Amino acid sequence: MGAANAVKTWTHQTLPRPLVNFLWNLASDARDLPARWRTPGAPRPWRVWHNVGGGDFHQIGQAYFSWFQRSAGLEPSAHVLDMGCGAGRIAFCLAEYLNAQGRYTGFDLSERALRFARQHVHGEADFVFVRADVQSREYGGAGDKATGYRFPVEAASIDAALAISLFSHLLPEDAAAYLKEAGRVLKPGGRLCLTGFIVEPGMELSDAVLSLQPFRDGAWAADPREPERAIGYERAVFEVWLREAGLQFAEPLEPGHWSTPLQAGEFQDRIVLEKPPL
């Protein structure tokens, strides 16, 4: 094990999880300072307020938007649901793409992140950011159980939905409930693009970039003591949830590099689901 990995492992196993998050987010903000100086007109949220993930906020958002637009067959007049929208990383791109007939609804548990999005994301379409009062040890939510959360849109009203780095932090029962809700709100033929970790049969994870361990209910976790830090689901279990939600794979799963010893390309798996057309 290299020195950097040894420090990272010691940090995760020794310090309280909120302090670990703060330190890593602080370091990420420090690395992001040159980008803030180069593009002072592009608003960027501070990660110490809300973890928006690694990499350049706007570049990563553009990359995910391009995938979403292509895989969902997104039209400018679509009604989009952004599950776990955070500070609006992809909403910025959608604000430029959606027209006056389009609509956007995003929900997240972080009021700080939502406040940033409401302040900075504007476009021709109607943009609504809703606080989800749900529990999360990883992101500090202390509300109701996510299994009972009802998405803030009507049934069969959504053309396309996305969930970036959301299912990688959901307990199994929450993931199953969110898929059912997605099935409820999508129109027939509507698609959901999500990222996460799918554990395939026979997958060897001891040398993986993200070394997941068996947790429970067909779920694997990077740290079973803090499973919401990073959690994956066995393929067979995930497919059961899809059937129960009335969803199906629309495209073959695009594997991320999390499950290999390599460190190149997209980290999480990319998954495109569809509610079957009538």
Coordinates of N, CA and C in Angstrom, one line a residue, residues 20-148:
V20 N -14.0 13.7 8.5 CA -13.3 13.2 7.3 C -13.9 13.9 6.1
N21 N -15.2 14.0 6.0 CA -15.8 14.7 4.9 C -15.4 16.2 4.8
F22 N -15.3 16.8 5.9 CA -14.9 18.2 5.9 C -13.5 18.4 5.4
L23 N -12.6 17.5 5.9 CA -11.2 17.6 5.5 C -11.0 17.4 4.0
W24 N -11.6 16.4 3.5 CA -11.5 16.1 2.1 C -12.1 17.2 1.2
N25 N -13.3 17.7 1.6 CA -13.9 18.8 0.9 C -13.1 20.0 0.9
L26 N -12.4 20.3 2.1 CA -11.6 21.5 2.2 C -10.4 21.3 1.3
A27 N -9.8 20.1 1.2 CA -8.7 19.9 0.3 C -9.1 20.1 -1.2
S28 N -10.3 19.6 -1.5 CA -10.8 19.7 -2.9 C -11.1 21.2 -3.2
D29 N -11.6 22.0 -2.3 CA -11.8 23.4 -2.5 C -10.4 24.1 -2.8
A30 N -9.4 23.7 -2.0 CA -8.1 24.3 -2.2 C -7.6 24.0 -3.6
R31 N -7.8 22.7 -4.1 CA -7.3 22.4 -5.5 C -8.1 23.1 -6.5
D32 N -9.3 23.5 -6.2 CA -10.2 24.2 -7.1 C -10.0 25.7 -7.3
L33 N -9.1 26.2 -6.4 CA -8.9 27.7 -6.4 C -8.4 28.2 -7.8
P34 N -7.4 27.5 -8.4 CA -7.0 28.1 -9.8 C -8.1 28.2 -10.7
A35 N -9.1 27.3 -10.8 CA -10.2 27.3 -11.7 C -11.1 28.5 -11.3
R36 N -11.2 28.8 -10.0 CA -12.0 30.0 -9.6 C -11.4 31.3 -10.1
W37 N -10.1 31.3 -10.0 CA -9.4 32.5 -10.5 C -9.4 32.7 -12.0
R38 N -9.3 31.6 -12.7 CA -9.4 31.6 -14.2 C -10.7 32.0 -14.7
T39 N -11.8 31.6 -14.1 CA -13.2 31.9 -14.6 C -14.0 32.5 -13.4
P40 N -13.7 33.7 -13.1 CA -14.4 34.3 -11.9 C -15.9 34.5 -12.2
G41 N -16.4 34.5 -13.4 CA -17.8 34.7 -13.7 C -18.6 33.4 -13.6
A42 N -17.9 32.3 -13.5 CA -18.7 31.0 -13.4 C -18.9 30.6 -11.9
P43 N -20.1 30.7 -11.4 CA -20.3 30.4 -10.0 C -20.0 29.0 -9.6
R44 N -19.3 28.8 -8.5 CA -18.9 27.4 -8.1 C -19.2 27.3 -6.6
P45 N -19.9 26.3 -6.2 CA -20.2 26.2 -4.8 C -19.0 25.7 -4.0
W46 N -18.9 26.0 -2.7 CA -17.8 25.5 -1.9 C -18.2 24.1 -1.4
R47 N -17.3 23.2 -1.5 CA -17.5 21.8 -1.1 C -17.6 21.7 0.4
V48 N -17.0 22.6 1.1 CA -17.2 22.5 2.6 C -18.6 22.8 3.0
W49 N -19.4 23.5 2.2 CA -20.8 23.7 2.4 C -21.6 22.5 2.0
H50 N -21.3 21.9 0.8 CA -22.0 20.7 0.3 C -21.1 20.0 -0.6
N51 N -20.9 18.7 -0.4 CA -20.0 17.9 -1.2 C -20.6 17.8 -2.6
V52 N -20.0 18.4 -3.6 CA -20.5 18.3 -5.0 C -19.7 17.3 -5.9
G53 N -18.8 16.5 -5.2 CA -18.1 15.5 -6.0 C -16.8 16.1 -6.5
G54 N -15.9 15.2 -7.0 CA -14.6 15.6 -7.4 C -14.6 16.2 -8.8
G55 N -13.5 16.8 -9.2 CA -13.3 17.4 -10.5 C -13.9 18.8 -10.6
D56 N -13.7 19.4 -11.8 CA -14.2 20.7 -12.1 C -15.7 20.7 -12.1
F57 N -16.4 21.5 -11.3 CA -17.8 21.5 -11.2 C -18.5 21.7 -12.5
H58 N -18.1 22.6 -13.3 CA -18.8 22.8 -14.6 C -18.4 21.8 -15.7
Q59 N -17.2 21.4 -15.7 CA -16.8 20.5 -16.7 C -17.4 19.1 -16.5
I60 N -17.5 18.7 -15.2 CA -18.1 17.4 -14.9 C -19.6 17.5 -15.2
G61 N -20.2 18.6 -14.9 CA -21.6 18.8 -15.2 C -21.9 18.7 -16.7
Q62 N -21.1 19.3 -17.5 CA -21.2 19.3 -19.0 C -21.1 17.8 -19.5
A63 N -20.1 17.1 -18.9 CA -19.9 15.7 -19.4 C -21.2 14.9 -19.0
Y64 N -21.7 15.0 -17.8 CA -22.9 14.2 -17.5 C -24.1 14.7 -18.3
F65 N -24.2 16.0 -18.5 CA -25.3 16.5 -19.4 C -25.3 15.9 -20.8
S66 N -24.1 15.8 -21.4 CA -24.0 15.3 -22.7 C -24.5 13.8 -22.7
W67 N -24.0 13.0 -21.7 CA -24.5 11.6 -21.6 C -26.0 11.6 -21.4
F68 N -26.5 12.4 -20.6 CA -28.0 12.4 -20.3 C -28.8 12.8 -21.5
Q69 N -28.3 13.8 -22.2 CA -29.0 14.3 -23.4 C -29.1 13.2 -24.5
R70 N -28.0 12.5 -24.7 CA -27.9 11.4 -25.7 C -28.7 10.2 -25.2
S71 N -28.5 9.7 -24.0 CA -29.1 8.5 -23.6 C -30.6 8.6 -23.3
A72 N -31.0 9.7 -22.9 CA -32.5 9.9 -22.6 C -33.2 10.4 -23.8
G73 N -32.5 10.7 -24.9 CA -33.2 11.3 -26.1 C -33.9 12.6 -25.7
L74 N -33.2 13.4 -24.9 CA -33.7 14.6 -24.3 C -34.1 15.7 -25.3
E75 N -35.4 16.2 -25.2 CA -35.8 17.3 -26.1 C -35.8 18.6 -25.2
P76 N -35.7 19.7 -25.9 CA -35.7 21.0 -25.2 C -37.0 21.3 -24.4
S77 N -38.1 20.7 -24.8 CA -39.4 20.9 -24.2 C -39.7 19.9 -23.1
A78 N -38.7 19.1 -22.7 CA -38.9 18.0 -21.7 C -39.2 18.5 -20.3
H79 N -39.8 17.7 -19.5 CA -39.9 17.9 -18.1 C -38.9 17.0 -17.4
V80 N -37.9 17.5 -16.8 CA -36.7 16.8 -16.3 C -36.8 16.7 -14.7
L81 N -36.6 15.5 -14.2 CA -36.5 15.4 -12.7 C -35.0 15.1 -12.4
D82 N -34.4 15.9 -11.5 CA -33.0 15.7 -11.1 C -33.0 15.2 -9.7
M83 N -32.8 13.9 -9.5 CA -32.8 13.3 -8.2 C -31.5 13.5 -7.4
G84 N -31.5 14.2 -6.3 CA -30.2 14.5 -5.6 C -29.5 15.5 -6.4
C85 N -30.1 16.6 -6.8 CA -29.6 17.7 -7.7 C -28.4 18.4 -7.1
G86 N -28.3 18.4 -5.8 CA -27.2 19.2 -5.2 C -27.2 20.6 -5.5
A87 N -26.1 21.2 -5.8 CA -26.0 22.7 -6.1 C -26.3 23.0 -7.6
G88 N -26.8 22.0 -8.3 CA -27.2 22.3 -9.7 C -26.2 22.1 -10.7
R89 N -25.3 21.1 -10.5 CA -24.2 20.9 -11.4 C -24.6 20.6 -12.8
I90 N -25.7 19.9 -13.0 CA -26.2 19.6 -14.3 C -27.3 20.6 -14.7
A91 N -27.9 21.2 -13.7 CA -29.0 22.2 -13.9 C -28.5 23.4 -14.7
F92 N -27.2 23.7 -14.5 CA -26.6 24.8 -15.3 C -26.7 24.6 -16.8
C93 N -26.3 23.3 -17.2 CA -26.4 23.0 -18.6 C -27.8 22.9 -19.1
L94 N -28.7 22.4 -18.2 CA -30.1 22.3 -18.6 C -30.8 23.6 -18.8
A95 N -30.3 24.6 -18.0 CA -30.8 26.0 -18.1 C -30.5 26.6 -19.5
E96 N -29.4 26.2 -20.1 CA -29.1 26.6 -21.5 C -29.8 25.8 -22.5
Y97 N -30.2 24.6 -22.2 CA -30.8 23.7 -23.2 C -32.3 23.7 -23.3
L98 N -33.0 23.7 -22.1 CA -34.4 23.6 -22.1 C -35.0 24.9 -22.6
N99 N -36.1 24.8 -23.3 CA -36.8 26.1 -23.8 C -38.0 26.4 -22.9
A100 N -38.8 27.4 -23.3 CA -39.8 27.9 -22.5 C -40.9 26.9 -22.2
Q101 N -41.0 25.9 -23.0 CA -42.0 24.8 -22.8 C -41.4 23.7 -21.9
G102 N -40.1 23.7 -21.6 CA -39.5 22.7 -20.7 C -39.7 23.1 -19.3
R103 N -39.5 22.1 -18.5 CA -39.6 22.2 -17.0 C -38.5 21.4 -16.3
Y104 N -38.1 21.9 -15.2 CA -37.0 21.2 -14.4 C -37.5 21.2 -12.9
T105 N -37.4 20.0 -12.3 CA -37.6 19.8 -10.9 C -36.4 19.1 -10.3
G106 N -35.8 19.7 -9.4 CA -34.7 19.0 -8.7 C -34.9 19.0 -7.2
F107 N -34.5 17.9 -6.6 CA -34.7 17.8 -5.1 C -33.4 17.3 -4.5
D108 N -33.1 17.8 -3.3 CA -31.9 17.4 -2.5 C -32.2 17.7 -1.1
L109 N -31.4 17.1 -0.2 CA -31.6 17.3 1.2 C -30.8 18.5 1.8
S110 N -29.9 19.0 1.0 CA -29.1 20.1 1.5 C -29.7 21.5 1.1
E111 N -30.1 22.2 2.1 CA -30.7 23.5 1.8 C -29.6 24.5 1.3
R112 N -28.4 24.3 1.8 CA -27.3 25.2 1.3 C -27.1 25.0 -0.1
A113 N -27.0 23.7 -0.6 CA -26.8 23.5 -2.0 C -28.0 24.0 -2.8
L114 N -29.2 23.8 -2.4 CA -30.4 24.3 -3.1 C -30.4 25.8 -3.2
R115 N -30.0 26.5 -2.1 CA -29.9 27.9 -2.1 C -29.0 28.5 -3.2
F116 N -27.8 27.8 -3.3 CA -26.9 28.2 -4.4 C -27.5 28.0 -5.7
A117 N -28.2 26.9 -5.9 CA -28.8 26.6 -7.2 C -29.9 27.6 -7.5
R118 N -30.7 27.9 -6.6 CA -31.8 28.9 -6.8 C -31.3 30.2 -7.2
Q119 N -30.1 30.6 -6.6 CA -29.5 31.9 -6.8 C -28.9 32.0 -8.2
H120 N -28.3 30.9 -8.7 CA -27.5 31.0 -9.9 C -28.0 30.3 -11.1
V121 N -29.0 29.4 -11.0 CA -29.5 28.7 -12.2 C -30.7 29.4 -12.7
H122 N -30.7 29.9 -13.9 CA -31.8 30.6 -14.5 C -31.8 30.3 -16.0
G123 N -33.0 30.1 -16.6 CA -33.1 29.8 -18.0 C -34.5 30.1 -18.5
E124 N -34.8 29.8 -19.7 CA -36.2 30.0 -20.2 C -37.2 29.1 -19.6
A125 N -36.8 27.9 -19.2 CA -37.7 26.9 -18.6 C -38.0 27.3 -17.2
D126 N -39.0 26.6 -16.6 CA -39.4 26.8 -15.2 C -38.5 25.9 -14.4
F127 N -37.6 26.5 -13.5 CA -36.7 25.7 -12.6 C -37.2 25.7 -11.2
V128 N -37.4 24.6 -10.6 CA -37.9 24.4 -9.2 C -36.9 23.5 -8.5
F129 N -36.5 24.0 -7.3 CA -35.6 23.2 -6.5 C -36.2 23.0 -5.1
V130 N -36.4 21.7 -4.8 CA -37.2 21.3 -3.6 C -36.3 20.6 -2.6
R131 N -36.5 21.0 -1.3 CA -35.7 20.3 -0.2 C -36.4 19.0 0.1
A132 N -35.7 17.9 0.1 CA -36.2 16.6 0.6 C -35.8 16.4 2.0
D133 N -36.7 16.4 2.9 CA -36.4 16.2 4.3 C -36.3 14.7 4.7
V134 N -35.1 14.2 4.2 CA -34.9 12.7 4.4 C -33.6 12.5 5.2
Q135 N -33.4 11.3 5.7 CA -32.3 10.9 6.5 C -31.1 10.6 5.6
S136 N -29.9 11.0 6.0 CA -28.6 10.5 5.4 C -27.5 10.8 6.3
R137 N -26.8 9.7 6.7 CA -25.6 9.9 7.6 C -24.5 10.5 6.8
E138 N -24.4 10.3 5.5 CA -23.3 10.8 4.7 C -23.5 12.3 4.5
Y139 N -24.7 12.7 4.2 CA -24.9 14.1 3.8 C -25.6 15.0 4.9
G140 N -25.8 14.4 6.1 CA -26.3 15.2 7.2 C -27.8 15.3 7.3
G141 N -28.6 14.6 6.4 CA -30.0 14.8 6.5 C -30.5 14.1 7.8
A142 N -31.5 14.7 8.4 CA -32.0 14.1 9.7 C -33.5 14.1 9.7
G143 N -34.1 14.0 8.5 CA -35.6 14.0 8.4 C -36.2 12.6 8.5
D144 N -37.2 12.3 7.6 CA -37.8 11.1 7.6 C -37.0 10.0 6.8
K145 N -37.4 8.8 7.0 CA -36.7 7.7 6.2 C -37.0 7.9 4.7
A146 N -35.9 7.7 4.0 CA -36.0 7.9 2.5 C -37.0 7.0 1.9
T147 N -37.3 5.8 2.5 CA -38.3 4.9 2.0 C -39.7 5.5 1.8
G148 N -40.0 6.5 2.6 CA -41.3 7.1 2.6 C -41.4 8.3 1.8

